[in-house]
Coordinates of N, CA and C in Angstrom, one line a residue:
M302 N -19.1 29.8 40.1 CA -19.7 29.3 38.9 C -18.8 29.4 37.7
R303 N -18.0 30.5 37.6 CA -17.1 30.7 36.5 C -16.1 29.6 36.5
K304 N -15.5 29.2 37.7 CA -14.5 28.1 37.8 C -15.1 26.8 37.3
L305 N -16.3 26.5 37.7 CA -17.0 25.3 37.3 C -17.2 25.2 35.8
L306 N -17.5 26.4 35.1 CA -17.7 26.4 33.7 C -16.3 26.2 33.0
V307 N -15.2 26.7 33.5 CA -13.9 26.5 32.9 C -13.5 25.1 33.1
I308 N -13.8 24.4 34.2 CA -13.5 23.0 34.4 C -14.2 22.2 33.4
V309 N -15.5 22.4 33.3 CA -16.4 21.6 32.4 C -15.8 21.8 30.9
L310 N -15.5 23.0 30.5 CA -15.0 23.2 29.2 C -13.7 22.5 29.0
L311 N -12.8 22.5 30.0 CA -11.5 21.8 29.9 C -11.7 20.3 29.8
L312 N -12.7 19.8 30.5 CA -13.0 18.3 30.4 C -13.5 17.9 29.1
L313 N -14.3 18.8 28.5 CA -14.9 18.5 27.2 C -14.0 18.7 26.0
A314 N -13.0 19.5 26.2 CA -12.1 19.8 25.1 C -11.2 18.6 24.8
P315 N -11.0 18.4 23.5 CA -10.1 17.2 23.2 C -8.7 17.5 23.6
T316 N -8.1 16.4 24.1 CA -6.7 16.6 24.5 C -5.7 16.6 23.3
A317 N -6.2 16.0 22.3 CA -5.3 16.0 21.0 C -6.3 15.9 19.9
L318 N -5.8 16.4 18.8 CA -6.6 16.3 17.5 C -6.8 14.9 17.2
P319 N -8.0 14.5 16.7 CA -8.1 13.1 16.3 C -7.2 12.9 15.1
S320 N -6.6 11.7 15.1 CA -5.8 11.4 13.9 C -6.6 11.2 12.7
Q321 N -6.2 11.9 11.6 CA -7.0 11.7 10.4 C -6.5 10.4 9.7
A322 N -7.5 9.8 9.1 CA -7.2 8.6 8.4 C -6.3 8.9 7.2
A323 N -5.3 8.1 7.0 CA -4.4 8.4 5.9 C -5.1 8.2 4.6
E324 N -4.9 9.1 3.7 CA -5.5 9.0 2.4 C -4.9 7.8 1.7
P325 N -5.7 7.0 1.1 CA -5.2 5.7 0.5 C -4.2 6.1 -0.6
R326 N -3.2 5.3 -0.7 CA -2.2 5.6 -1.8 C -2.9 5.3 -3.1
K327 N -2.7 6.2 -4.0 CA -3.4 6.0 -5.3 C -2.7 4.9 -6.1
T328 N -3.4 4.0 -6.5 CA -2.9 3.0 -7.5 C -3.7 3.1 -8.7
F329 N -3.1 2.8 -9.8 CA -3.8 3.0 -11.1 C -4.0 1.7 -11.8
R330 N -5.2 1.6 -12.5 CA -5.5 0.4 -13.2 C -4.5 0.2 -14.4
P331 N -4.3 -1.0 -14.7 CA -3.4 -1.3 -15.9 C -4.1 -0.7 -17.2
A332 N -3.2 -0.4 -18.1 CA -3.7 0.2 -19.4 C -4.5 -0.9 -20.1
V333 N -5.6 -0.5 -20.7 CA -6.4 -1.4 -21.5 C -6.0 -1.2 -23.0
V334 N -5.4 -2.1 -23.6 CA -5.0 -1.9 -25.0 C -6.1 -2.4 -26.0
V335 N -6.6 -1.6 -26.8 CA -7.6 -1.9 -27.8 C -7.1 -1.5 -29.2
G336 N -6.9 -2.5 -30.0 CA -6.4 -2.2 -31.4 C -5.1 -1.5 -31.4
G337 N -4.2 -1.8 -30.4 CA -2.9 -1.2 -30.3 C -2.9 0.2 -29.7
M338 N -4.1 0.6 -29.1 CA -4.2 2.0 -28.5 C -4.7 1.9 -27.0
V339 N -4.4 3.0 -26.3 CA -4.7 3.1 -24.9 C -5.3 4.4 -24.6
F340 N -6.3 4.5 -23.7 CA -6.8 5.8 -23.2 C -5.7 6.5 -22.5
P341 N -5.5 7.8 -22.8 CA -4.2 8.5 -22.4 C -4.1 8.9 -21.0
V342 N -5.2 8.8 -20.2 CA -5.2 9.2 -18.8 C -5.5 8.0 -17.9
A343 N -4.6 7.7 -17.0 CA -4.8 6.5 -16.1 C -6.0 6.7 -15.2
R344 N -6.6 5.6 -15.0 CA -7.8 5.5 -14.0 C -7.3 4.9 -12.7
T345 N -7.8 5.4 -11.6 CA -7.4 4.9 -10.3 C -8.2 3.6 -10.0
N346 N -7.8 2.9 -9.0 CA -8.5 1.7 -8.5 C -9.7 2.0 -7.7
Y347 N -9.8 3.3 -7.2 CA -10.9 3.5 -6.3 C -11.9 4.6 -6.8
Y348 N -11.4 5.7 -7.4 CA -12.3 6.7 -7.9 C -11.5 7.7 -8.8
S349 N -11.9 7.8 -10.0 CA -11.1 8.6 -11.0 C -12.0 9.8 -11.3
V350 N -11.3 11.0 -11.2 CA -12.0 12.2 -11.6 C -11.5 12.5 -13.1
I351 N -12.2 12.0 -14.0 CA -11.8 12.2 -15.4 C -13.0 12.7 -16.2
N352 N -12.8 13.8 -16.9 CA -14.0 14.4 -17.6 C -13.5 14.9 -19.0
F353 N -14.2 14.7 -20.0 CA -13.9 15.2 -21.3 C -15.1 15.3 -22.2
R354 N -15.1 16.1 -23.2 CA -16.2 16.2 -24.2 C -15.5 16.6 -25.5
N355 N -16.3 16.6 -26.5 CA -15.8 17.0 -27.8 C -15.7 18.5 -28.0
D356 N -14.5 19.0 -27.6 CA -14.3 20.4 -27.7 C -13.4 20.8 -28.9
W357 N -13.4 19.9 -29.8 CA -12.6 20.1 -31.1 C -13.2 21.4 -31.8
H358 N -12.3 22.3 -32.2 CA -12.6 23.5 -32.9 C -13.4 24.5 -32.0
A359 N -13.4 24.4 -30.7 CA -14.0 25.4 -29.9 C -13.1 26.7 -30.0
P360 N -13.8 27.9 -30.0 CA -13.0 29.1 -30.1 C -12.0 29.3 -29.0
R361 N -10.8 29.8 -29.3 CA -9.8 30.1 -28.3 C -9.7 31.6 -28.2
M362 N -10.0 32.1 -27.0 CA -10.0 33.6 -26.7 C -8.9 34.0 -25.9
R363 N -8.4 35.2 -26.1 CA -7.4 35.9 -25.3 C -7.8 37.3 -25.0
Y364 N -7.4 37.7 -23.8 CA -7.7 39.1 -23.4 C -6.6 40.0 -23.9
I365 N -6.8 40.8 -24.9 CA -5.8 41.6 -25.6 C -6.3 43.0 -25.6
D366 N -5.4 43.9 -25.1 CA -5.7 45.3 -25.1 C -7.1 45.7 -24.5
G367 N -7.5 45.0 -23.4 CA -8.8 45.3 -22.8 C -10.0 44.7 -23.4
R368 N -9.8 43.8 -24.4 CA -10.9 43.1 -25.0 C -10.6 41.6 -25.2
W369 N -11.7 40.8 -25.1 CA -11.5 39.4 -25.5 C -11.6 39.2 -27.0
R370 N -10.6 38.6 -27.5 CA -10.5 38.4 -29.0 C -10.3 36.9 -29.3
Q371 N -10.9 36.4 -30.3 CA -10.7 35.1 -30.8 C -9.3 35.0 -31.5
V372 N -8.5 34.1 -31.0 CA -7.1 34.0 -31.6 C -6.9 32.7 -32.3
G373 N -7.9 31.8 -32.3 CA -7.7 30.5 -32.9 C -8.8 29.6 -32.6
M374 N -8.6 28.3 -33.0 CA -9.6 27.3 -32.7 C -8.8 26.2 -32.0
H375 N -9.5 25.4 -31.2 CA -8.9 24.3 -30.4 C -8.7 23.1 -31.3
E376 N -7.5 22.7 -31.5 CA -7.2 21.6 -32.4 C -6.7 20.4 -31.6
G377 N -7.6 19.9 -30.8 CA -7.4 18.8 -29.9 C -8.6 18.6 -29.0
N378 N -8.4 17.8 -28.0 CA -9.4 17.6 -27.0 C -8.8 17.7 -25.6
D379 N -9.5 18.3 -24.7 CA -9.0 18.4 -23.3 C -9.6 17.3 -22.4
I380 N -8.8 16.6 -21.7 CA -9.2 15.5 -20.8 C -8.8 16.0 -19.4
F381 N -9.8 16.3 -18.6 CA -9.6 16.9 -17.2 C -9.4 15.7 -16.3
A382 N -8.4 15.9 -15.4 CA -8.1 14.9 -14.4 C -7.4 15.5 -13.2
E383 N -7.2 14.7 -12.2 CA -6.5 15.3 -11.0 C -5.0 15.5 -11.3
P384 N -4.5 16.5 -10.6 CA -3.1 16.8 -10.9 C -2.2 15.6 -10.5
G385 N -1.2 15.3 -11.4 CA -0.3 14.2 -11.1 C -0.8 12.9 -11.7
T386 N -2.0 12.8 -12.2 CA -2.5 11.6 -12.8 C -1.6 11.2 -14.0
P387 N -1.2 9.9 -14.1 CA -0.3 9.5 -15.2 C -0.9 9.7 -16.5
V388 N -0.1 10.2 -17.4 CA -0.4 10.4 -18.9 C 0.3 9.2 -19.6
R389 N -0.5 8.5 -20.4 CA 0.1 7.3 -21.1 C 0.1 7.5 -22.6
A390 N 1.0 6.9 -23.2 CA 1.1 7.0 -24.7 C -0.2 6.2 -25.3
V391 N -0.9 6.9 -26.1 CA -2.1 6.3 -26.8 C -1.6 5.2 -27.7
T392 N -0.5 5.4 -28.4 CA 0.0 4.4 -29.3 C 1.5 4.4 -29.2
G393 N 2.2 3.4 -29.7 CA 3.6 3.3 -29.7 C 4.2 4.3 -30.7
G394 N 5.5 4.6 -30.6 CA 6.2 5.4 -31.6 C 7.5 5.9 -31.0
R395 N 8.0 7.0 -31.5 CA 9.2 7.6 -31.1 C 8.9 9.0 -30.6
V396 N 9.6 9.4 -29.5 CA 9.5 10.7 -28.9 C 10.2 11.7 -29.9
E397 N 9.4 12.6 -30.5 CA 10.0 13.5 -31.5 C 10.2 14.9 -30.9
N398 N 9.3 15.3 -29.9 CA 9.5 16.6 -29.2 C 9.3 16.4 -27.7
L399 N 10.0 17.2 -27.0 CA 9.9 17.1 -25.5 C 10.4 18.4 -25.0
G400 N 9.6 19.1 -24.2 CA 10.1 20.3 -23.6 C 9.0 21.3 -23.5
W401 N 9.4 22.6 -23.5 CA 8.5 23.7 -23.2 C 8.0 24.5 -24.4
L402 N 6.7 24.8 -24.5 CA 6.2 25.7 -25.6 C 5.3 26.7 -24.8
F403 N 5.3 27.9 -25.3 CA 4.6 29.0 -24.6 C 3.1 28.6 -24.3
Y404 N 2.3 28.2 -25.3 CA 0.9 27.9 -25.1 C 0.7 26.5 -24.5
S405 N 1.5 25.6 -24.9 CA 1.3 24.2 -24.5 C 1.9 23.8 -23.2
G406 N 2.8 24.6 -22.7 CA 3.5 24.3 -21.5 C 4.5 23.1 -21.7
W407 N 4.7 22.3 -20.7 CA 5.5 21.1 -20.9 C 4.7 20.1 -21.8
R408 N 5.4 19.6 -22.8 CA 4.7 18.8 -23.8 C 5.6 17.7 -24.3
V409 N 4.9 16.6 -24.8 CA 5.6 15.5 -25.4 C 4.9 15.3 -26.8
G410 N 5.7 15.0 -27.8 CA 5.2 14.7 -29.1 C 5.7 13.3 -29.5
I411 N 4.8 12.4 -29.9 CA 5.2 11.1 -30.3 C 4.8 10.9 -31.8
R412 N 5.8 10.4 -32.6 CA 5.5 10.1 -34.0 C 5.2 8.6 -34.0
A413 N 4.0 8.2 -34.4 CA 3.6 6.8 -34.5 C 4.1 6.2 -35.8
P414 N 4.2 4.9 -35.9 CA 4.7 4.2 -37.1 C 3.8 4.6 -38.4
D415 N 2.5 4.9 -38.2 CA 1.7 5.2 -39.3 C 1.9 6.7 -39.8
G416 N 2.8 7.4 -39.1 CA 3.1 8.8 -39.5 C 2.3 9.8 -38.7
R417 N 1.3 9.4 -38.0 CA 0.6 10.4 -37.1 C 1.5 10.9 -36.0
Y418 N 1.2 12.2 -35.7 CA 2.0 12.8 -34.6 C 1.0 13.0 -33.4
W419 N 1.3 12.5 -32.3 CA 0.4 12.5 -31.1 C 1.0 13.6 -30.1
F420 N 0.2 14.6 -29.8 CA 0.7 15.7 -29.0 C 0.0 15.8 -27.7
Y421 N 0.8 15.7 -26.6 CA 0.4 15.7 -25.2 C 0.9 17.0 -24.5
A422 N 0.0 17.9 -24.1 CA 0.4 19.2 -23.6 C -0.2 19.5 -22.2
H423 N 0.4 20.6 -21.6 CA 0.0 21.1 -20.3 C 0.5 20.2 -19.1
L424 N 1.5 19.4 -19.4 CA 2.0 18.4 -18.4 C 2.6 19.0 -17.2
R425 N 2.6 18.3 -16.1 CA 3.2 18.8 -14.9 C 4.7 18.3 -14.8
S426 N 4.9 17.1 -15.2 CA 6.3 16.6 -15.2 C 6.4 15.4 -16.2
F427 N 7.6 15.1 -16.6 CA 7.8 14.0 -17.5 C 8.3 12.8 -16.6
V428 N 8.2 11.6 -17.2 CA 8.8 10.4 -16.6 C 10.3 10.6 -16.6
P429 N 11.0 10.4 -15.5 CA 12.5 10.6 -15.5 C 13.1 9.7 -16.6
G430 N 14.1 10.4 -17.3 CA 14.8 9.7 -18.3 C 14.2 9.7 -19.7
L431 N 13.0 10.2 -19.8 CA 12.4 10.3 -21.1 C 13.1 11.3 -22.0
S432 N 13.5 10.9 -23.2 CA 14.3 11.7 -24.1 C 13.8 11.7 -25.5
I433 N 14.2 12.7 -26.3 CA 13.9 12.7 -27.7 C 14.6 11.5 -28.4
G434 N 13.9 10.8 -29.2 CA 14.4 9.6 -29.9 C 14.0 8.3 -29.2
D435 N 13.5 8.4 -28.0 CA 13.2 7.2 -27.3 C 12.0 6.5 -27.9
R436 N 12.0 5.2 -27.9 CA 10.8 4.4 -28.4 C 9.9 4.2 -27.2
V437 N 8.6 4.4 -27.4 CA 7.6 4.2 -26.4 C 6.6 3.2 -26.9
E438 N 5.9 2.5 -26.0 CA 4.9 1.6 -26.4 C 3.5 2.1 -25.9
A439 N 2.5 1.6 -26.5 CA 1.1 2.0 -26.1 C 0.9 1.7 -24.6
G440 N 0.4 2.7 -23.9 CA 0.2 2.5 -22.4 C 1.4 2.9 -21.6
Q441 N 2.5 3.1 -22.1 CA 3.7 3.5 -21.3 C 3.5 4.9 -20.8
Q442 N 3.8 5.1 -19.5 CA 3.6 6.4 -18.9 C 4.7 7.4 -19.5
L443 N 4.2 8.6 -19.9 CA 5.0 9.6 -20.4 C 5.3 10.7 -19.4
A444 N 4.2 11.1 -18.7 CA 4.2 12.3 -17.9 C 3.1 12.2 -16.9
E445 N 2.8 13.4 -16.3 CA 1.7 13.6 -15.3 C 0.8 14.7 -15.8
V446 N -0.5 14.6 -15.5 CA -1.4 15.7 -15.9 C -1.0 17.0 -15.1
G447 N -1.0 18.1 -15.8 CA -0.6 19.4 -15.1 C -1.5 20.5 -15.6
N448 N -1.0 21.7 -15.4 CA -1.8 22.9 -15.9 C -0.7 24.0 -16.3
T449 N 0.3 23.5 -17.0 CA 1.4 24.4 -17.4 C 1.0 25.1 -18.8
G450 N 1.7 26.2 -19.0 CA 1.5 26.9 -20.3 C 1.1 28.3 -20.2
Y451 N 1.0 29.0 -21.3 CA 0.6 30.4 -21.4 C 1.5 31.3 -20.6
G452 N 2.8 31.0 -20.7 CA 3.8 31.8 -20.1 C 5.2 31.6 -20.7
A453 N 5.9 32.7 -20.8 CA 7.3 32.6 -21.5 C 8.2 31.8 -20.6
D454 N 8.0 31.8 -19.3 CA 9.0 31.1 -18.4 C 8.6 29.7 -18.3
P455 N 9.5 28.8 -18.6 CA 9.2 27.3 -18.4 C 8.7 27.0 -17.0
G456 N 7.7 26.3 -16.9 CA 7.1 25.9 -15.6 C 5.9 26.8 -15.3
H457 N 5.6 27.9 -16.0 CA 4.5 28.7 -15.7 C 3.2 27.9 -15.7
S458 N 2.4 28.1 -14.7 CA 1.1 27.3 -14.5 C 0.0 28.1 -13.9
D459 N -1.1 27.4 -13.7 CA -2.2 28.0 -12.9 C -3.1 29.0 -13.7
E460 N -2.9 29.0 -15.1 CA -3.8 29.8 -15.9 C -5.1 29.1 -16.2
F461 N -5.2 27.9 -15.9 CA -6.4 27.1 -16.1 C -6.3 25.8 -15.2
T462 N -7.4 25.0 -15.2 CA -7.4 23.9 -14.4 C -6.6 22.7 -15.0
Y463 N -6.4 21.7 -14.2 CA -5.5 20.6 -14.6 C -6.2 19.8 -15.7
H464 N -5.5 19.5 -16.7 CA -6.0 18.7 -17.8 C -4.9 18.3 -18.8
L465 N -5.2 17.3 -19.6 CA -4.3 16.9 -20.7 C -4.9 17.4 -22.0
H466 N -4.1 18.1 -22.8 CA -4.5 18.5 -24.1 C -4.0 17.4 -25.0
L467 N -4.8 16.7 -25.8 CA -4.4 15.7 -26.7 C -4.7 16.1 -28.1
G468 N -3.7 16.1 -29.0 CA -3.9 16.5 -30.4 C -3.3 15.4 -31.3
I469 N -3.9 15.3 -32.5 CA -3.4 14.3 -33.5 C -3.2 15.1 -34.8
Q470 N -2.0 15.0 -35.3 CA -1.7 15.6 -36.6 C -1.4 14.5 -37.6
E471 N -2.1 14.6 -38.7 CA -2.0 13.6 -39.7 C -0.7 13.8 -40.5
P472 N -0.2 12.7 -41.2 CA 1.1 12.9 -41.9 C 1.1 14.0 -42.9
D473 N -0.1 14.5 -43.4 CA -0.1 15.6 -44.3 C -0.1 16.9 -43.6
G474 N -0.1 17.0 -42.3 CA 0.0 18.2 -41.5 C -1.3 18.7 -41.0
R475 N -2.5 18.1 -41.4 CA -3.8 18.5 -40.9 C -3.9 17.9 -39.5
W476 N -4.5 18.7 -38.6 CA -4.9 18.3 -37.3 C -6.3 17.7 -37.4
T477 N -6.5 16.5 -36.7 CA -7.8 15.9 -36.7 C -8.4 15.7 -35.3
N478 N -9.7 15.6 -35.3 CA -10.4 15.5 -34.0 C -10.1 14.1 -33.3
P479 N -9.5 14.1 -32.1 CA -9.2 12.9 -31.4 C -10.4 12.3 -30.7
Y480 N -11.5 13.1 -30.6 CA -12.6 12.7 -29.7 C -13.2 11.3 -30.0
P481 N -13.4 10.9 -31.3 CA -13.9 9.6 -31.5 C -13.0 8.5 -31.0
I482 N -11.7 8.6 -31.1 CA -10.8 7.6 -30.6 C -10.8 7.6 -29.1
V483 N -10.7 8.8 -28.5 CA -10.7 9.0 -27.0 C -11.9 8.4 -26.4
R484 N -13.1 8.7 -26.9 CA -14.3 8.2 -26.4 C -14.4 6.7 -26.4
S485 N -14.0 6.1 -27.6 CA -14.0 4.7 -27.7 C -13.0 4.0 -26.7
L486 N -11.8 4.5 -26.6 CA -10.8 4.0 -25.7 C -11.3 4.1 -24.2
Y487 N -11.9 5.2 -23.9 CA -12.4 5.4 -22.5 C -13.5 4.3 -22.2
R488 N -14.4 4.2 -23.1 CA -15.5 3.2 -22.9 C -15.0 1.8 -22.8
E489 N -14.0 1.4 -23.5 CA -13.4 0.1 -23.4 C -12.7 0.0 -22.1
A490 N -12.0 1.0 -21.6 CA -11.3 1.0 -20.3 C -12.3 0.8 -19.2
V491 N -13.4 1.5 -19.2 CA -14.4 1.4 -18.2 C -15.1 0.0 -18.2
A492 N -15.4 -0.5 -19.4 CA -16.0 -1.8 -19.5 C -15.1 -2.9 -19.0
S493 N -13.8 -2.8 -19.2 CA -12.9 -3.9 -18.8 C -12.8 -3.9 -17.3
A494 N -13.2 -2.8 -16.6 CA -13.1 -2.8 -15.1 C -14.3 -3.4 -14.4
R495 N -15.3 -3.7 -15.2 CA -16.6 -4.2 -14.6 C -16.5 -5.6 -14.4

């Protein structure tokens, strides 16, 4: 009886693991330019995991000496997306900053012709060859969505989930809420795909 059970089990056991269907190669929709601007996170052709809300001036807390303390306010909006999703220039301009900052991680700063400074932070990687002084156009890929920052060592990551922090600094130095622009650009991008 035991031999028969072993034979039955062997006959029923798969001889090889079934091949898994290859994950489709991600392709991204073209940038939708509205009034010279583009939503900063690329959308895929099949399913995009993109989420954002108006988190402008949300409190920023840090665990210091055994207690959570407010250390500032959020001066931008976070756009959550899958790791490696292309980050695109919202508007044209010149690359003014590129590199590592403690809180922001890998970041790019673009100065637009109107004087506004567009700040893209927590990036995973930059487009090869991107340099300070380069001219970029609206919709041009700058980098990929990441989760870098909050570490002295360049490349430190995994303190939070993958997202793009987008900030806008006016020519007079004030940071302003990007949400109305981001929401409008996202709605236009979705509408154009229908």
